[in-house]
Tab-separated table of C-alpha atoms in Angstrom:
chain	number	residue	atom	x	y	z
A	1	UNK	CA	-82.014	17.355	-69.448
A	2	UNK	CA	-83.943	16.175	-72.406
A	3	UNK	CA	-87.665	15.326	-72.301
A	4	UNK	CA	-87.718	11.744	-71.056
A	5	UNK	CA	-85.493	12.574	-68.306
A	6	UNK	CA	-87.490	15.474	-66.854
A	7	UNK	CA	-90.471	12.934	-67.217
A	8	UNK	CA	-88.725	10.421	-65.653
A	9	UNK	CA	-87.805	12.080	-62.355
A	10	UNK	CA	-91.107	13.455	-61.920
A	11	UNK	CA	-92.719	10.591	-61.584
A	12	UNK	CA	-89.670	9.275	-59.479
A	13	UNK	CA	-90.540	12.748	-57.142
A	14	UNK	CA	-94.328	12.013	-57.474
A	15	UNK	CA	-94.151	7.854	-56.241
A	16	UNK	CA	-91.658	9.046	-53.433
A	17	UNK	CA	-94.300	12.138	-52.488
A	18	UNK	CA	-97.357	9.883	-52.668
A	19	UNK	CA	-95.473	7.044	-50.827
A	20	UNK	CA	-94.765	9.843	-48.216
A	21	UNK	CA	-98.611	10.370	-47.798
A	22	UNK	CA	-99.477	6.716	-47.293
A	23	UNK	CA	-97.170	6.321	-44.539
A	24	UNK	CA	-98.513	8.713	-42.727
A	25	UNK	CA	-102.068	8.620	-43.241
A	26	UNK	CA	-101.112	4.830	-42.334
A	27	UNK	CA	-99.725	5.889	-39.128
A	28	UNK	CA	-102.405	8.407	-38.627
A	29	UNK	CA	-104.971	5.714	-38.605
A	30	UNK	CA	-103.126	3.227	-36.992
A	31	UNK	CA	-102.275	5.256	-34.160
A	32	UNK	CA	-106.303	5.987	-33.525
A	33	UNK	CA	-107.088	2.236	-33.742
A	34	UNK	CA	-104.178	0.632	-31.819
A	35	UNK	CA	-106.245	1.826	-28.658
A	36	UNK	CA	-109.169	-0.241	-29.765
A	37	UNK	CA	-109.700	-4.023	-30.510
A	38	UNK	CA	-111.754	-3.513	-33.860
A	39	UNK	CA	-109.787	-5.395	-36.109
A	40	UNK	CA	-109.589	-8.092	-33.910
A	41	UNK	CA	-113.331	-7.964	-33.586
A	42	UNK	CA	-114.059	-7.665	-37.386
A	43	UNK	CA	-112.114	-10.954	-37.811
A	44	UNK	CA	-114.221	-12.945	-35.156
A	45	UNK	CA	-117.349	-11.971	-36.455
A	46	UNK	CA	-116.065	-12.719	-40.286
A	47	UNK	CA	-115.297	-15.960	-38.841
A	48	UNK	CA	-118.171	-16.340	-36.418
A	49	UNK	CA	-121.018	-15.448	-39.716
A	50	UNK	CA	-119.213	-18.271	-41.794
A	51	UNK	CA	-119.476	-20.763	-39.253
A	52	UNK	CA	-123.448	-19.813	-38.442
A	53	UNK	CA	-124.240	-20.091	-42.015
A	54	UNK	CA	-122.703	-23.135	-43.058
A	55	UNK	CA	-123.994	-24.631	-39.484
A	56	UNK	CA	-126.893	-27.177	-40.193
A	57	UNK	CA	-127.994	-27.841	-36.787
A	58	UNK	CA	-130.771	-25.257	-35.735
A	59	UNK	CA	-129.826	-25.619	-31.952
A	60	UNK	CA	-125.948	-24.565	-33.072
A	61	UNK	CA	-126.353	-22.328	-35.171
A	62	UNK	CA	-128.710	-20.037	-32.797
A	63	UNK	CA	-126.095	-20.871	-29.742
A	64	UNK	CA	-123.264	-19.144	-32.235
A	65	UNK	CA	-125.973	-15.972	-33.273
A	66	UNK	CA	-126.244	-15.334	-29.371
A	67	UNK	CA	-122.622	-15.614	-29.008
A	68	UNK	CA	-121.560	-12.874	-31.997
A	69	UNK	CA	-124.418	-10.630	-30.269
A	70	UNK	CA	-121.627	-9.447	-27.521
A	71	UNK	CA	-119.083	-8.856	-29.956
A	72	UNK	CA	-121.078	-6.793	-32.546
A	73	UNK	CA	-122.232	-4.618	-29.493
A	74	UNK	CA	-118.227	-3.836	-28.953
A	75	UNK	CA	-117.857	-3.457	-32.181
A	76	UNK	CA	-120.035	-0.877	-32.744
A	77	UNK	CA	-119.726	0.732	-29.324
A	78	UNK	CA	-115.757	0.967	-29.922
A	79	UNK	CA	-116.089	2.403	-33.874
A	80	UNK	CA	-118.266	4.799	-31.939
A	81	UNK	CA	-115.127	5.907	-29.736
A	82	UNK	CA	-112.756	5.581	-32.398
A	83	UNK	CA	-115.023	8.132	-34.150
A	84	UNK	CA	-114.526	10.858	-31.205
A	85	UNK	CA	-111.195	9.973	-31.105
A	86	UNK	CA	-110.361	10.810	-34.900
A	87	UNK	CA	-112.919	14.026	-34.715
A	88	UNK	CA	-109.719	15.750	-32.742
A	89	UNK	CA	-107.467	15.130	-36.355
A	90	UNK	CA	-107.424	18.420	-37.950
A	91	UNK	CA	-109.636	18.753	-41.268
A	92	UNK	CA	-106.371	19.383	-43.716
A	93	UNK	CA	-105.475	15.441	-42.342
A	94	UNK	CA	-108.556	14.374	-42.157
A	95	UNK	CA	-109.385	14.760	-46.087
A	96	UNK	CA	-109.895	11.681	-48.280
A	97	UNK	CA	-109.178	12.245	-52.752
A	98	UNK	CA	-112.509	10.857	-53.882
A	99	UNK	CA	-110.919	10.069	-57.472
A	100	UNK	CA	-109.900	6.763	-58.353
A	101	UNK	CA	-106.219	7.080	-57.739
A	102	UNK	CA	-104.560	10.302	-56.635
A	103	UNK	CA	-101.676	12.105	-56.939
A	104	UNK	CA	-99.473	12.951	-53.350
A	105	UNK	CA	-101.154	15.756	-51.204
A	106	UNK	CA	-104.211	16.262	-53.743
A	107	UNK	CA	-106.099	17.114	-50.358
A	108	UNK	CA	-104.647	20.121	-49.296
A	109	UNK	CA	-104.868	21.679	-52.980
A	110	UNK	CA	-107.759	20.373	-54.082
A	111	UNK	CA	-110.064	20.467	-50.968
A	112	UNK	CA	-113.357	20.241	-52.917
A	113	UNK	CA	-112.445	16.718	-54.684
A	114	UNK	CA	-112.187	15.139	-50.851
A	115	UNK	CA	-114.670	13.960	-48.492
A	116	UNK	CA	-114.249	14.243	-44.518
A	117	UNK	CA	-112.535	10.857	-43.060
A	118	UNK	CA	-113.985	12.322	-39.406
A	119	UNK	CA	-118.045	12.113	-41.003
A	120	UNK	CA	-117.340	9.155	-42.932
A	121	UNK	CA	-116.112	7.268	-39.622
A	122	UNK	CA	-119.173	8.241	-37.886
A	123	UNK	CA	-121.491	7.372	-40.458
A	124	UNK	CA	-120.102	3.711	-40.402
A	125	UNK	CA	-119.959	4.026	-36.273
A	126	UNK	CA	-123.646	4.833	-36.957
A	127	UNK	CA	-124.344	2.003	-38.853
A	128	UNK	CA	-122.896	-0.780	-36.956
A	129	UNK	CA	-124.360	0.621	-33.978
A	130	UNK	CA	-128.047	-0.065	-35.748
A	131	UNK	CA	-127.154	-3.509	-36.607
A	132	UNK	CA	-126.259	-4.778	-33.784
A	133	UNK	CA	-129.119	-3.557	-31.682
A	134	UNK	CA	-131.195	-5.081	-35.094
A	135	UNK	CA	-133.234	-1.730	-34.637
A	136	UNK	CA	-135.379	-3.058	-37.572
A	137	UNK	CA	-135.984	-6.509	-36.053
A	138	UNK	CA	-134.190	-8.575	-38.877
A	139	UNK	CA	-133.787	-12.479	-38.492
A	140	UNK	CA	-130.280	-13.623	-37.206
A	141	UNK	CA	-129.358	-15.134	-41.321
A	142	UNK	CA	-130.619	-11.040	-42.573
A	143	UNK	CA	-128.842	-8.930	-39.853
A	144	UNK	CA	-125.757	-11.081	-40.440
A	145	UNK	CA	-125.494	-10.555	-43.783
A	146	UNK	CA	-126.410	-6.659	-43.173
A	147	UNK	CA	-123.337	-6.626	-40.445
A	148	UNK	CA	-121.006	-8.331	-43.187
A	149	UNK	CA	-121.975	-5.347	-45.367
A	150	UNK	CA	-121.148	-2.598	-43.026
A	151	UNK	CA	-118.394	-3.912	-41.976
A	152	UNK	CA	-116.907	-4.334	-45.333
A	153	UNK	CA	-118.027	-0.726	-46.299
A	154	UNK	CA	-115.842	0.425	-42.887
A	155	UNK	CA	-112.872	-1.618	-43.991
A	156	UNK	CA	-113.141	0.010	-47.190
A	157	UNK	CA	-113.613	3.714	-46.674
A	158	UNK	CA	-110.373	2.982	-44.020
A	159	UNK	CA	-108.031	1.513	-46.729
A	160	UNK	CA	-109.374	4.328	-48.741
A	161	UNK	CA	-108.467	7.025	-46.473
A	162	UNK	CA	-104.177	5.229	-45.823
A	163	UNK	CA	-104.266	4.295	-49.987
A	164	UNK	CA	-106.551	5.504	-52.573
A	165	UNK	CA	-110.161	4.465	-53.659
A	166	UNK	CA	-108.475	2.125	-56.580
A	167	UNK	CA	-106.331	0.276	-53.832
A	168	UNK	CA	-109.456	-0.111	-51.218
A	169	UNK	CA	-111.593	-1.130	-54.307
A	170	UNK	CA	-109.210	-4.071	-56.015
A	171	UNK	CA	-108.333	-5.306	-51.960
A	172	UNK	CA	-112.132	-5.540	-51.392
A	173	UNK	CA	-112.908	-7.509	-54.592
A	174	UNK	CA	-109.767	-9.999	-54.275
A	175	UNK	CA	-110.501	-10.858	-50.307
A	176	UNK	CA	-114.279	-10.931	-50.120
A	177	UNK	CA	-115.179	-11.151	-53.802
A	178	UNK	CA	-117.297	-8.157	-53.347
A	179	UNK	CA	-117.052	-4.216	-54.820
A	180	UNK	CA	-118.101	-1.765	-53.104
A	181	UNK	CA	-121.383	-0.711	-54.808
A	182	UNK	CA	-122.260	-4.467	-53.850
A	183	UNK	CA	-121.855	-3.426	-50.043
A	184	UNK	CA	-123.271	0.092	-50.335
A	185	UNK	CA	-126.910	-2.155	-51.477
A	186	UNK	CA	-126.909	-4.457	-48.574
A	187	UNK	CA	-126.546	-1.855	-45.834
A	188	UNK	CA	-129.063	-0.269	-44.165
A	189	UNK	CA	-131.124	2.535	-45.641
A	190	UNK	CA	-130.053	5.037	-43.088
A	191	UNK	CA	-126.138	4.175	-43.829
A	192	UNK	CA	-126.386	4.264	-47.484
A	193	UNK	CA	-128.080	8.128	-47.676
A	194	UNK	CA	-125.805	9.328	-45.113
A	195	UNK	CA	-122.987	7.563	-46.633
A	196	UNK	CA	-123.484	8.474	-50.306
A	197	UNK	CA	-124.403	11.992	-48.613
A	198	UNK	CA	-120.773	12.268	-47.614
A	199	UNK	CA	-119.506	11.629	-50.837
A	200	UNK	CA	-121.495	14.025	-52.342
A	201	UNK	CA	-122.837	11.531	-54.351
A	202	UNK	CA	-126.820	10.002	-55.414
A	203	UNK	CA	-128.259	6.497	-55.174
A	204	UNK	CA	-128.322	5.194	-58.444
């Protein structure tokens, strides 16, 4: 086989390997959250912030703040279970390719270039925990908008973990028109160190 050709069915081998991986890192996840309602929660309080901040009647707009209280208690309470639950997945599984995009199995070769999907789950557990018992005594319009931002960060270090950092990053930008160093400033102190600490990375 000449040059091109060899070329050519590597990268046919390497889509079909990496493919491979997604699947079942998708099914890895999926199987851990299909005991839990989190996305379903995620969405109502998406929905639930819009409608509280575009509400002009004070009287309203508090009634719907009291009303999202219940669900961002669940939500944290049930990332905090999913967390135990995914602490069982052995480390080898449970690594996460911190480059931009990655090539299939990168994590079981090149262990130091990966992060822990197991810490990163319970630093986000952590952090919507915090928010929604508002342990630094926000206002309703400031802890929303903190609670957006951890929630986003979660969604993104999970699309991270079943694609790559690139995917996570461009789905974040074209569905919320926010990147991720955007949400990694509006989260609480506390998330940000430990999250940044699990990445082996500094605040800017």
């Amino acid at each position: 086989m000449d040059g091109l050709t060899v070329a050519l069915v590597a990268v046919i081998v390497m889509y079909g390997l990496r493919a491979k991986e997604t699947r079942e890192r998708i099914q890895l996840l999926g199987a851990h959250l299909q005991s839990f309602e989190i996305e379903r929660l995620l969405e109502q309080l998406h929905t639930g912030y819009q409608r509280a901040l575009s509400e002009q009647q004070a009287g309203t707009r508090e009634l719907i703040w009291q009303q999202l209280e219940n669900a961002e208690r669940q939500l944290g309470r049930q990332a905090q279970e999913l967390t135990k639950a995914f602490a069982q997945v052995p480390a080898e599984r449970a690594r996460v390719s911190k480059w931009a995009g990655t090539l299939p199995y990168v994590s079981r070769w090149l262990p130091q270039t990966c992060f822990d999907m197991r810490e990163m789950l319970a630093v986000h557990a952590q952090g919507l925990i915090d928010t929604a018992q508002n342990t630094e005594g926000l206002p309703p319009k400031q802890k929303a908008f903190r609670m957006l931002a951890e929630m986003l960060l979660f969604q993104h270090s999970c699309h991270w973990f079943c694609k790559s950092r690139s995917v996570a990053t461009a789905r974040m930008v074209l569905r919320h028109q926010t990147a991720p160093e955007q949400a990694v400033d509006a989260v609480s102190p506390r998330t940000r160190e430990a999250y940044l600490k699990v990445l082996g990375e500094q605040a800017g």
